[in-house]
mmCIF file of C-alpha atoms and ligand atoms in Angstrom:
data_model
loop_
_atom_site.group_PDB
_atom_site.id
_atom_site.type_symbol
_atom_site.label_atom_id
_atom_site.label_comp_id
_atom_site.label_asym_id
_atom_site.label_seq_id
_atom_site.Cartn_x
_atom_site.Cartn_y
_atom_site.Cartn_z
ATOM 1 C CA MET M 161 -3.490 211.874 -130.525
ATOM 2 C CA LYS M 162 -2.821 209.161 -133.068
ATOM 3 C CA ILE M 163 -4.037 208.325 -136.544
ATOM 4 C CA GLU M 164 -2.358 205.243 -137.990
ATOM 5 C CA GLY M 165 0.288 205.535 -135.305
ATOM 6 C CA LYS M 166 1.182 209.146 -136.153
ATOM 7 C CA ASP M 167 0.532 212.028 -133.739
ATOM 8 C CA TYR M 168 -1.708 214.858 -134.936
ATOM 9 C CA ARG M 169 -3.422 217.946 -133.639
ATOM 10 C CA THR M 170 -6.682 218.937 -135.316
ATOM 11 C CA ILE M 171 -5.436 222.324 -136.523
ATOM 12 C CA TRP M 172 -1.981 223.753 -137.094
ATOM 13 C CA TYR M 173 -0.159 226.488 -139.026
ATOM 14 C CA GLU M 174 2.450 225.329 -141.490
ATOM 15 C CA GLU M 175 3.981 226.756 -144.670
ATOM 16 C CA ASN M 176 1.950 229.978 -144.368
ATOM 17 C CA VAL M 177 -1.423 228.222 -144.281
ATOM 18 C CA VAL M 178 -3.712 226.815 -141.611
ATOM 19 C CA LYS M 179 -4.142 223.058 -141.893
ATOM 20 C CA ILE M 180 -7.089 220.993 -140.695
ATOM 21 C CA ILE M 181 -8.271 217.409 -140.911
ATOM 22 C CA ASP M 182 -11.450 217.336 -143.036
ATOM 23 C CA GLN M 183 -13.894 215.706 -140.617
ATOM 24 C CA THR M 184 -16.685 215.409 -143.205
ATOM 25 C CA LYS M 185 -14.658 212.634 -144.860
ATOM 26 C CA LEU M 186 -13.764 210.623 -141.754
ATOM 27 C CA PRO M 187 -13.639 207.712 -141.078
ATOM 28 C CA HIS M 188 -13.457 206.655 -144.726
ATOM 29 C CA GLN M 189 -10.886 209.140 -146.003
ATOM 30 C CA PHE M 190 -8.145 211.006 -144.164
ATOM 31 C CA ILE M 191 -7.711 214.326 -145.935
ATOM 32 C CA ILE M 192 -5.780 217.382 -144.767
ATOM 33 C CA LYS M 193 -7.228 220.685 -146.042
ATOM 34 C CA GLU M 194 -5.644 224.102 -146.226
ATOM 35 C CA LEU M 195 -7.359 227.259 -145.033
ATOM 36 C CA LYS M 196 -5.864 230.298 -146.758
ATOM 37 C CA THR M 197 -8.468 232.986 -146.160
ATOM 38 C CA VAL M 198 -10.996 233.919 -143.512
ATOM 39 C CA LYS M 199 -13.704 232.786 -145.952
ATOM 40 C CA ASP M 200 -12.114 229.315 -146.001
ATOM 41 C CA ALA M 201 -12.254 229.235 -142.197
ATOM 42 C CA ILE M 202 -15.905 230.337 -142.089
ATOM 43 C CA SER M 203 -16.874 227.756 -144.679
ATOM 44 C CA ALA M 204 -14.959 224.953 -142.878
ATOM 45 C CA ILE M 205 -16.866 225.744 -139.674
ATOM 46 C CA LYS M 206 -20.264 225.998 -141.400
ATOM 47 C CA ILE M 207 -20.037 222.760 -143.334
ATOM 48 C CA MET M 208 -18.380 221.062 -140.378
ATOM 49 C CA LYS M 209 -15.035 220.152 -141.868
ATOM 50 C CA VAL M 210 -14.074 221.228 -138.358
ATOM 51 C CA ARG M 211 -16.572 220.865 -135.544
ATOM 52 C CA GLY M 212 -16.773 220.489 -131.782
ATOM 53 C CA ALA M 213 -16.928 223.596 -129.611
ATOM 54 C CA PRO M 214 -13.216 224.018 -128.720
ATOM 55 C CA LEU M 215 -12.034 223.262 -132.264
ATOM 56 C CA ILE M 216 -14.393 225.731 -133.887
ATOM 57 C CA GLY M 217 -13.124 228.285 -131.355
ATOM 58 C CA GLY M 218 -9.534 227.536 -132.407
ATOM 59 C CA THR M 219 -10.483 227.690 -136.089
ATOM 60 C CA ALA M 220 -12.205 231.039 -135.581
ATOM 61 C CA ALA M 221 -9.038 232.363 -133.926
ATOM 62 C CA TYR M 222 -6.906 231.244 -136.877
ATOM 63 C CA GLY M 223 -9.647 232.541 -139.210
ATOM 64 C CA LEU M 224 -9.250 235.990 -137.736
ATOM 65 C CA ALA M 225 -5.471 235.740 -138.068
ATOM 66 C CA LEU M 226 -5.980 234.924 -141.763
ATOM 67 C CA ALA M 227 -8.296 237.935 -142.092
ATOM 68 C CA VAL M 228 -5.610 240.184 -140.631
ATOM 69 C CA GLN M 229 -3.047 238.793 -143.107
ATOM 70 C CA GLU M 230 -5.442 239.462 -145.995
ATOM 71 C CA ASN M 231 -6.335 243.007 -145.088
ATOM 72 C CA ASN M 232 -5.578 244.824 -141.839
ATOM 73 C CA ASP M 233 -8.232 247.473 -142.377
ATOM 74 C CA PRO M 234 -10.190 247.667 -139.057
ATOM 75 C CA GLU M 235 -13.547 247.513 -140.864
ATOM 76 C CA PHE M 236 -12.578 244.286 -142.636
ATOM 77 C CA ILE M 237 -11.374 242.758 -139.360
ATOM 78 C CA LYS M 238 -14.598 243.762 -137.624
ATOM 79 C CA LYS M 239 -16.746 242.279 -140.400
ATOM 80 C CA SER M 240 -14.691 239.065 -140.418
ATOM 81 C CA ALA M 241 -15.024 238.748 -136.633
ATOM 82 C CA LYS M 242 -18.801 239.084 -136.903
ATOM 83 C CA GLU M 243 -19.064 236.493 -139.674
ATOM 84 C CA LEU M 244 -16.858 234.059 -137.756
ATOM 85 C CA ILE M 245 -18.993 234.387 -134.627
ATOM 86 C CA GLN M 246 -22.143 233.802 -136.664
ATOM 87 C CA SER M 247 -20.818 230.798 -138.565
ATOM 88 C CA ARG M 248 -22.367 228.414 -136.018
ATOM 89 C CA PRO M 249 -24.635 229.817 -133.337
ATOM 90 C CA THR M 250 -24.604 227.437 -130.362
ATOM 91 C CA ALA M 251 -20.996 226.897 -129.256
ATOM 92 C CA ILE M 252 -19.907 229.870 -127.128
ATOM 93 C CA ASN M 253 -16.235 229.051 -127.817
ATOM 94 C CA LEU M 254 -16.490 230.848 -131.163
ATOM 95 C CA LYS M 255 -17.336 234.176 -129.574
ATOM 96 C CA TRP M 256 -14.912 233.565 -126.730
ATOM 97 C CA ALA M 257 -12.015 233.017 -129.144
ATOM 98 C CA VAL M 258 -12.881 235.905 -131.476
ATOM 99 C CA ASP M 259 -13.343 238.326 -128.561
ATOM 100 C CA ARG M 260 -9.949 237.295 -127.169
ATOM 101 C CA MET M 261 -8.310 237.892 -130.567
ATOM 102 C CA ILE M 262 -9.949 241.314 -130.941
ATOM 103 C CA LYS M 263 -8.844 242.308 -127.450
ATOM 104 C CA LYS M 264 -5.276 241.245 -128.202
ATOM 105 C CA LEU M 265 -5.200 243.207 -131.467
ATOM 106 C CA ALA M 266 -6.766 246.394 -130.106
ATOM 107 C CA GLY M 267 -4.565 249.395 -130.811
ATOM 108 C CA ILE M 268 -1.985 247.434 -132.843
ATOM 109 C CA ASN M 269 -1.246 248.722 -136.329
ATOM 110 C CA GLY M 270 1.250 248.106 -139.066
ATOM 111 C CA GLU M 271 3.072 244.982 -140.084
ATOM 112 C CA GLN M 272 3.352 243.448 -136.628
ATOM 113 C CA ILE M 273 -0.414 242.902 -136.352
ATOM 114 C CA ALA M 274 -0.330 239.783 -138.552
ATOM 115 C CA SER M 275 2.305 237.982 -136.497
ATOM 116 C CA ILE M 276 0.661 239.003 -133.201
ATOM 117 C CA ALA M 277 -2.667 237.593 -134.492
ATOM 118 C CA LEU M 278 -1.058 234.321 -135.524
ATOM 119 C CA ASN M 279 0.710 233.958 -132.169
ATOM 120 C CA GLU M 280 -2.506 234.578 -130.285
ATOM 121 C CA ALA M 281 -4.399 231.986 -132.352
ATOM 122 C CA LYS M 282 -1.652 229.471 -131.582
ATOM 123 C CA GLU M 283 -1.805 230.358 -127.887
ATOM 124 C CA ILE M 284 -5.571 229.841 -127.850
ATOM 125 C CA CYS M 285 -5.041 226.377 -129.332
ATOM 126 C CA ASP M 286 -2.120 225.527 -127.040
ATOM 127 C CA GLN M 287 -4.173 226.588 -124.039
ATOM 128 C CA ASP M 288 -7.087 224.417 -125.135
ATOM 129 C CA GLU M 289 -4.752 221.443 -125.414
ATOM 130 C CA LYS M 290 -3.455 222.067 -121.888
ATOM 131 C CA PHE M 291 -6.968 222.551 -120.495
ATOM 132 C CA CYS M 292 -8.141 219.306 -122.096
ATOM 133 C CA GLU M 293 -5.148 217.478 -120.662
ATOM 134 C CA ASN M 294 -6.033 218.795 -117.200
ATOM 135 C CA ILE M 295 -9.679 217.754 -117.697
ATOM 136 C CA GLY M 296 -8.294 214.273 -118.267
ATOM 137 C CA ILE M 297 -6.169 214.339 -115.118
ATOM 138 C CA ASN M 298 -9.157 215.530 -113.079
ATOM 139 C CA GLY M 299 -11.680 213.143 -114.639
ATOM 140 C CA LEU M 300 -9.313 210.204 -114.248
ATOM 141 C CA LYS M 301 -9.957 210.288 -110.485
ATOM 142 C CA ILE M 302 -13.649 209.462 -111.038
ATOM 143 C CA ILE M 303 -12.862 206.527 -113.318
ATOM 144 C CA GLU M 304 -10.213 205.293 -110.880
ATOM 145 C CA GLU M 305 -12.692 205.403 -108.004
ATOM 146 C CA ILE M 306 -15.214 203.328 -109.950
ATOM 147 C CA TYR M 307 -12.492 200.862 -110.927
ATOM 148 C CA ASN M 308 -11.222 200.514 -107.367
ATOM 149 C CA LYS M 309 -14.719 199.562 -106.215
ATOM 150 C CA LYS M 310 -15.635 197.403 -109.193
ATOM 151 C CA LYS M 311 -12.268 195.751 -109.889
ATOM 152 C CA ASP M 312 -13.430 195.185 -113.431
ATOM 153 C CA THR M 313 -13.700 197.059 -116.752
ATOM 154 C CA VAL M 314 -15.290 200.489 -116.387
ATOM 155 C CA ASN M 315 -18.068 200.978 -118.954
ATOM 156 C CA ILE M 316 -18.467 204.588 -120.004
ATOM 157 C CA LEU M 317 -21.190 205.927 -122.276
ATOM 158 C CA THR M 318 -20.556 208.998 -124.396
ATOM 159 C CA HIS M 319 -22.631 210.952 -126.889
ATOM 160 C CA CYS M 320 -21.544 212.668 -130.104
ATOM 161 C CA ASN M 321 -17.836 213.390 -130.437
ATOM 162 C CA ALA M 322 -16.268 215.272 -127.562
ATOM 163 C CA GLY M 323 -13.016 213.551 -128.374
ATOM 164 C CA TRP M 324 -9.708 214.966 -129.538
ATOM 165 C CA LEU M 325 -11.186 215.600 -132.974
ATOM 166 C CA ALA M 326 -13.589 218.078 -131.357
ATOM 167 C CA THR M 327 -10.785 219.954 -129.607
ATOM 168 C CA ILE M 328 -7.148 220.618 -130.419
ATOM 169 C CA ASN M 329 -5.996 217.452 -128.686
ATOM 170 C CA TRP M 330 -7.099 214.992 -125.942
ATOM 171 C CA GLY M 331 -10.809 215.886 -126.184
ATOM 172 C CA THR M 332 -12.963 216.773 -123.221
ATOM 173 C CA ALA M 333 -15.174 213.725 -122.550
ATOM 174 C CA THR M 334 -12.495 211.383 -123.891
ATOM 175 C CA SER M 335 -9.551 212.901 -122.045
ATOM 176 C CA PRO M 336 -10.289 211.093 -118.731
ATOM 177 C CA ILE M 337 -10.775 207.912 -120.785
ATOM 178 C CA TYR M 338 -7.405 208.309 -122.540
ATOM 179 C CA HIS M 339 -5.733 209.032 -119.209
ATOM 180 C CA ALA M 340 -7.344 205.954 -117.607
ATOM 181 C CA HIS M 341 -6.255 203.786 -120.533
ATOM 182 C CA LYS M 342 -2.686 205.108 -120.303
ATOM 183 C CA LYS M 343 -2.697 204.237 -116.594
ATOM 184 C CA GLY M 344 -3.715 200.667 -117.341
ATOM 185 C CA ILE M 345 -7.292 200.911 -116.052
ATOM 186 C CA PRO M 346 -9.506 198.711 -118.238
ATOM 187 C CA VAL M 347 -12.147 200.869 -119.910
ATOM 188 C CA HIS M 348 -14.796 200.162 -122.510
ATOM 189 C CA VAL M 349 -16.798 202.911 -124.200
ATOM 190 C CA TRP M 350 -20.419 202.731 -125.358
ATOM 191 C CA VAL M 351 -20.444 205.112 -128.310
ATOM 192 C CA ASP M 352 -23.804 206.643 -129.177
ATOM 193 C CA GLU M 353 -24.080 206.671 -132.952
ATOM 194 C CA THR M 354 -25.430 210.276 -132.718
ATOM 195 C CA ARG M 355 -27.865 210.758 -135.534
ATOM 196 C CA PRO M 356 -28.194 212.533 -137.806
ATOM 197 C CA ARG M 357 -24.519 213.218 -138.581
ATOM 198 C CA ASN M 358 -23.206 210.172 -136.724
ATOM 199 C CA GLN M 359 -20.306 211.938 -135.038
ATOM 200 C CA GLY M 360 -20.214 209.126 -132.455
ATOM 201 C CA ALA M 361 -19.908 206.327 -134.997
ATOM 202 C CA ASN M 362 -17.807 208.224 -137.527
ATOM 203 C CA LEU M 363 -15.483 210.125 -135.230
ATOM 204 C CA THR M 364 -15.537 208.893 -131.605
ATOM 205 C CA SER M 365 -15.341 205.219 -132.452
ATOM 206 C CA TYR M 366 -12.701 205.988 -135.104
ATOM 207 C CA GLU M 367 -10.454 207.916 -132.734
ATOM 208 C CA LEU M 368 -10.857 205.353 -129.928
ATOM 209 C CA ASN M 369 -9.944 202.574 -132.382
ATOM 210 C CA GLU M 370 -6.818 204.476 -133.378
ATOM 211 C CA GLU M 371 -5.844 204.703 -129.689
ATOM 212 C CA LYS M 372 -6.741 201.017 -129.193
ATOM 213 C CA ILE M 373 -9.498 201.690 -126.675
ATOM 214 C CA PRO M 374 -12.256 199.046 -126.674
ATOM 215 C CA ASN M 375 -15.552 200.579 -127.780
ATOM 216 C CA THR M 376 -18.934 199.534 -129.107
ATOM 217 C CA ILE M 377 -21.229 201.682 -131.244
ATOM 218 C CA ILE M 378 -24.868 201.687 -130.151
ATOM 219 C CA ALA M 379 -27.975 203.215 -131.710
ATOM 220 C CA ASP M 380 -28.900 206.385 -129.862
ATOM 221 C CA ASN M 381 -31.877 204.710 -128.197
ATOM 222 C CA THR M 382 -29.887 201.826 -126.723
ATOM 223 C CA GLY M 383 -28.312 203.647 -123.771
ATOM 224 C CA GLY M 384 -31.477 203.348 -121.664
ATOM 225 C CA ILE M 385 -31.676 199.556 -121.672
ATOM 226 C CA LEU M 386 -27.923 199.253 -121.087
ATOM 227 C CA MET M 387 -28.291 201.444 -118.009
ATOM 228 C CA GLN M 388 -31.254 199.356 -116.776
ATOM 229 C CA ARG M 389 -29.103 196.260 -117.171
ATOM 230 C CA GLY M 390 -26.261 197.765 -115.119
ATOM 231 C CA GLN M 391 -23.941 197.853 -118.121
ATOM 232 C CA VAL M 392 -23.080 201.550 -117.861
ATOM 233 C CA ASP M 393 -20.915 202.716 -114.925
ATOM 234 C CA MET M 394 -20.887 206.373 -115.881
ATOM 235 C CA CYS M 395 -21.668 208.781 -118.709
ATOM 236 C CA ILE M 396 -19.293 211.535 -119.826
ATOM 237 C CA VAL M 397 -20.348 214.010 -122.508
ATOM 238 C CA GLY M 398 -19.052 217.329 -123.804
ATOM 239 C CA THR M 399 -20.860 220.637 -124.143
ATOM 240 C CA ASP M 400 -21.172 223.563 -126.543
ATOM 241 C CA ARG M 401 -22.304 226.027 -123.930
ATOM 242 C CA THR M 402 -22.725 225.582 -120.195
ATOM 243 C CA LEU M 403 -24.548 228.298 -118.309
ATOM 244 C CA SER M 404 -23.260 229.678 -115.028
ATOM 245 C CA ASN M 405 -26.155 227.864 -113.287
ATOM 246 C CA GLY M 406 -24.842 224.502 -114.572
ATOM 247 C CA ASP M 407 -27.383 223.906 -117.368
ATOM 248 C CA VAL M 408 -25.621 222.073 -120.179
ATOM 249 C CA CYS M 409 -26.269 222.599 -123.870
ATOM 250 C CA ASN M 410 -24.869 219.770 -125.978
ATOM 251 C CA LYS M 411 -25.600 217.608 -129.024
ATOM 252 C CA ILE M 412 -29.255 216.703 -129.515
ATOM 253 C CA GLY M 413 -30.101 213.609 -127.467
ATOM 254 C CA THR M 414 -27.844 214.427 -124.520
ATOM 255 C CA TYR M 415 -30.876 215.396 -122.421
ATOM 256 C CA LEU M 416 -32.537 211.995 -122.950
ATOM 257 C CA LYS M 417 -29.339 210.225 -121.893
ATOM 258 C CA ALA M 418 -29.196 212.347 -118.747
ATOM 259 C CA LEU M 419 -32.818 211.448 -117.922
ATOM 260 C CA ALA M 420 -32.098 207.745 -118.359
ATOM 261 C CA ALA M 421 -28.940 208.072 -116.246
ATOM 262 C CA HIS M 422 -30.891 209.851 -113.507
ATOM 263 C CA ASP M 423 -33.567 207.147 -113.505
ATOM 264 C CA ASN M 424 -30.916 204.443 -113.164
ATOM 265 C CA ASP M 425 -28.547 206.136 -110.690
ATOM 266 C CA VAL M 426 -25.776 206.261 -113.267
ATOM 267 C CA PRO M 427 -23.405 209.227 -112.686
ATOM 268 C CA PHE M 428 -23.694 211.728 -115.537
ATOM 269 C CA TYR M 429 -20.637 213.969 -115.981
ATOM 270 C CA VAL M 430 -19.998 216.806 -118.389
ATOM 271 C CA ALA M 431 -16.395 217.639 -119.348
ATOM 272 C CA LEU M 432 -15.560 221.166 -120.476
ATOM 273 C CA PRO M 433 -12.848 223.798 -120.666
ATOM 274 C CA SER M 434 -13.753 227.148 -119.113
ATOM 275 C CA SER M 435 -13.968 228.645 -122.619
ATOM 276 C CA THR M 436 -17.304 226.808 -122.934
ATOM 277 C CA ILE M 437 -18.908 228.553 -119.957
ATOM 278 C CA ASP M 438 -21.382 231.292 -120.848
ATOM 279 C CA TRP M 439 -21.321 233.679 -117.866
ATOM 280 C CA ASP M 440 -23.858 236.037 -119.488
ATOM 281 C CA ILE M 441 -26.961 234.107 -120.536
ATOM 282 C CA LYS M 442 -28.972 233.265 -117.448
ATOM 283 C CA GLU M 443 -31.715 231.005 -118.800
ATOM 284 C CA ALA M 444 -31.577 227.947 -121.033
ATOM 285 C CA LYS M 445 -34.394 229.247 -123.238
ATOM 286 C CA ASP M 446 -32.111 232.088 -124.381
ATOM 287 C CA ILE M 447 -29.411 229.775 -125.779
ATOM 288 C CA PRO M 448 -29.443 229.906 -129.592
ATOM 289 C CA ILE M 449 -30.104 226.350 -130.777
ATOM 290 C CA GLU M 450 -28.757 225.658 -134.232
ATOM 291 C CA GLU M 451 -31.207 224.225 -136.734
ATOM 292 C CA ARG M 452 -29.416 222.545 -139.621
ATOM 293 C CA ASN M 453 -30.544 221.456 -143.048
ATOM 294 C CA SER M 454 -32.998 218.542 -142.855
ATOM 295 C CA GLU M 455 -30.999 216.835 -145.601
ATOM 296 C CA GLU M 456 -28.686 215.697 -142.807
ATOM 297 C CA LEU M 457 -31.593 213.540 -141.599
ATOM 298 C CA SER M 458 -33.054 212.403 -144.891
ATOM 299 C CA HIS M 459 -29.739 211.388 -146.473
ATOM 300 C CA VAL M 460 -26.893 209.216 -145.230
ATOM 301 C CA GLU M 461 -23.369 209.025 -146.539
ATOM 302 C CA GLY M 462 -21.048 206.049 -146.588
ATOM 303 C CA VAL M 463 -18.792 204.055 -148.864
ATOM 304 C CA ASP M 464 -19.986 201.576 -151.464
ATOM 305 C CA GLU M 465 -18.394 198.244 -152.362
ATOM 306 C CA ASN M 466 -15.794 200.102 -154.451
ATOM 307 C CA ASN M 467 -14.843 202.297 -151.498
ATOM 308 C CA GLN M 468 -16.461 205.317 -153.171
ATOM 309 C CA LEU M 469 -18.229 207.861 -150.962
ATOM 310 C CA LYS M 470 -21.954 207.943 -151.721
ATOM 311 C CA LYS M 471 -24.903 209.856 -150.334
ATOM 312 C CA VAL M 472 -28.339 208.216 -150.451
ATOM 313 C CA LEU M 473 -31.880 209.301 -149.596
ATOM 314 C CA ILE M 474 -33.474 207.169 -146.869
ATOM 315 C CA TYR M 475 -36.777 209.003 -146.315
ATOM 316 C CA PRO M 476 -39.974 209.183 -148.379
ATOM 317 C CA LYS M 477 -39.393 211.995 -150.901
ATOM 318 C CA LYS M 478 -42.454 213.940 -149.679
ATOM 319 C CA SER M 479 -41.704 213.764 -145.946
ATOM 320 C CA LYS M 480 -40.717 216.790 -143.918
ATOM 321 C CA ALA M 481 -38.035 216.605 -141.215
ATOM 322 C CA ILE M 482 -36.675 218.978 -138.599
ATOM 323 C CA ASN M 483 -33.042 218.976 -137.570
ATOM 324 C CA LEU M 484 -32.369 220.663 -134.219
ATOM 325 C CA ALA M 485 -28.690 220.175 -133.492
ATOM 326 C CA PHE M 486 -28.546 220.698 -129.718
ATOM 327 C CA ASP M 487 -30.624 220.387 -126.544
ATOM 328 C CA VAL M 488 -30.232 221.525 -122.957
ATOM 329 C CA THR M 489 -29.830 219.230 -119.975
ATOM 330 C CA PRO M 490 -30.934 220.957 -116.766
ATOM 331 C CA ALA M 491 -28.233 221.141 -114.089
ATOM 332 C CA LYS M 492 -30.244 218.906 -111.739
ATOM 333 C CA TYR M 493 -29.441 215.887 -113.954
ATOM 334 C CA VAL M 494 -25.721 216.579 -114.085
ATOM 335 C CA THR M 495 -23.586 214.843 -111.422
ATOM 336 C CA GLY M 496 -20.621 217.118 -111.949
ATOM 337 C CA LEU M 497 -18.663 219.325 -114.322
ATOM 338 C CA ILE M 498 -15.122 218.175 -115.061
ATOM 339 C CA THR M 499 -13.043 221.254 -115.890
ATOM 340 C CA GLU M 500 -9.373 222.138 -116.207
ATOM 341 C CA ARG M 501 -9.467 223.479 -112.639
ATOM 342 C CA GLY M 502 -11.172 220.511 -111.039
ATOM 343 C CA ILE M 503 -14.623 218.989 -110.668
ATOM 344 C CA SER M 504 -17.510 221.173 -109.589
ATOM 345 C CA LYS M 505 -21.192 220.750 -108.898
ATOM 346 C CA ALA M 506 -23.342 221.817 -111.843
ATOM 347 C CA SER M 507 -24.552 224.925 -110.013
ATOM 348 C CA SER M 508 -23.829 228.644 -109.706
ATOM 349 C CA ASP M 509 -22.074 228.068 -106.382
ATOM 350 C CA GLY M 510 -20.019 225.181 -107.736
ATOM 351 C CA LEU M 511 -18.807 227.097 -110.777
ATOM 352 C CA LYS M 512 -18.262 230.315 -108.840
ATOM 353 C CA GLU M 513 -16.110 228.477 -106.293
ATOM 354 C CA LEU M 514 -13.955 226.923 -109.024
ATOM 355 C CA PHE M 515 -13.600 230.074 -111.112
ATOM 356 C CA LYS M 516 -13.647 232.825 -108.491
ATOM 357 C CA LYS M 517 -10.326 234.090 -109.819
HETATM 358 O O1 MRU O 768 -22.303 219.546 -134.092
HETATM 359 P P1 MRU O 768 -20.968 219.205 -133.503
HETATM 360 O O2 MRU O 768 -20.380 217.955 -134.047
HETATM 361 O O3 MRU O 768 -20.017 220.374 -133.564
HETATM 362 O O4 MRU O 768 -21.293 218.949 -131.977
HETATM 363 C C1 MRU O 768 -20.271 218.637 -131.087
HETATM 364 C C2 MRU O 768 -20.762 218.368 -129.712
HETATM 365 O O5 MRU O 768 -21.935 218.364 -129.445
HETATM 366 C C3 MRU O 768 -19.716 218.177 -128.650
HETATM 367 O O6 MRU O 768 -20.209 217.377 -127.630
HETATM 368 C C4 MRU O 768 -19.343 219.544 -128.057
HETATM 369 O O7 MRU O 768 -19.025 220.458 -129.057
HETATM 370 C C5 MRU O 768 -18.214 219.435 -127.125
HETATM 371 S S1 MRU O 768 -16.708 219.078 -127.955
HETATM 372 C C6 MRU O 768 -15.486 218.877 -126.814
#
């Protein structure tokens, strides 16, 4: 998608290095960073230079390819794979991507292993782009249906950033929105700010602006009253891990939006590629929920009057804070799952039907 009119993907291999857009600096600075070692990839994922479930999966795949280039000793590759998987605990895409790389490299020795690893990482990213495009084509039908009934702008609420910056391209939650916009359907997006890291305000609003899609940032607690006032036609969010029973783990605050949507009969959709489905864990309580440094809550970063990035403390110095990064929305509050294969009910039967082969 576009930044200042130029097309980008979020990660690519060029001149023997992996390149990423440093998302910790957006929207104030657009900086491209180079990842040269597996350590660089792990660090970029941990400090969230790259973030969003599909993109951290893609970065982990390239991270493993970098590890193989550095040292093709099986023990080093195994250790790197483990560290990549552990770099952030909640998004299943990390493990999915690393497992796929390991499977591809099994039994391959010698010089060819490095180029096979790089090709596989690129294929993982290309596939994610295709899946996200298909999510858009499938989700477009829902937006179109609402528009055909309403004959007026479709107001869509989203949480966090499940946009193209969270994937390789298109995004998951935003892909149906981009497709609707391209088709000429008038859409307007309510963008949850998404405290504490403000991915909604900093990233979703930024990328929608760049694609010229009307959007309005709202404080995280505003969605409820907008739904009561009939100003939200549908919600679409992303997910870091969706269980085979349809329970959806996503950015903290998603659950409260789903409750408000349920109370107000607003359809609540979750958009995801199949790489985000966890077919193993059966119960939501077993999903590892990332707890991040409470400094993300107590401090905010922005630019001052001289356009310099600054971080300031906003809490009383002695106060304690807890920073859980994700929550789980039970399947019963989810209207449907928009996937690359089509739209399914958020249930075991729905997912099984869609992914039986
Ligand atoms: O902590 P983040 O910014 O990585 O969280 C991202 C989200 O919660 C997204 O909704 C999710 O990863 C889906 S991205 C298509």
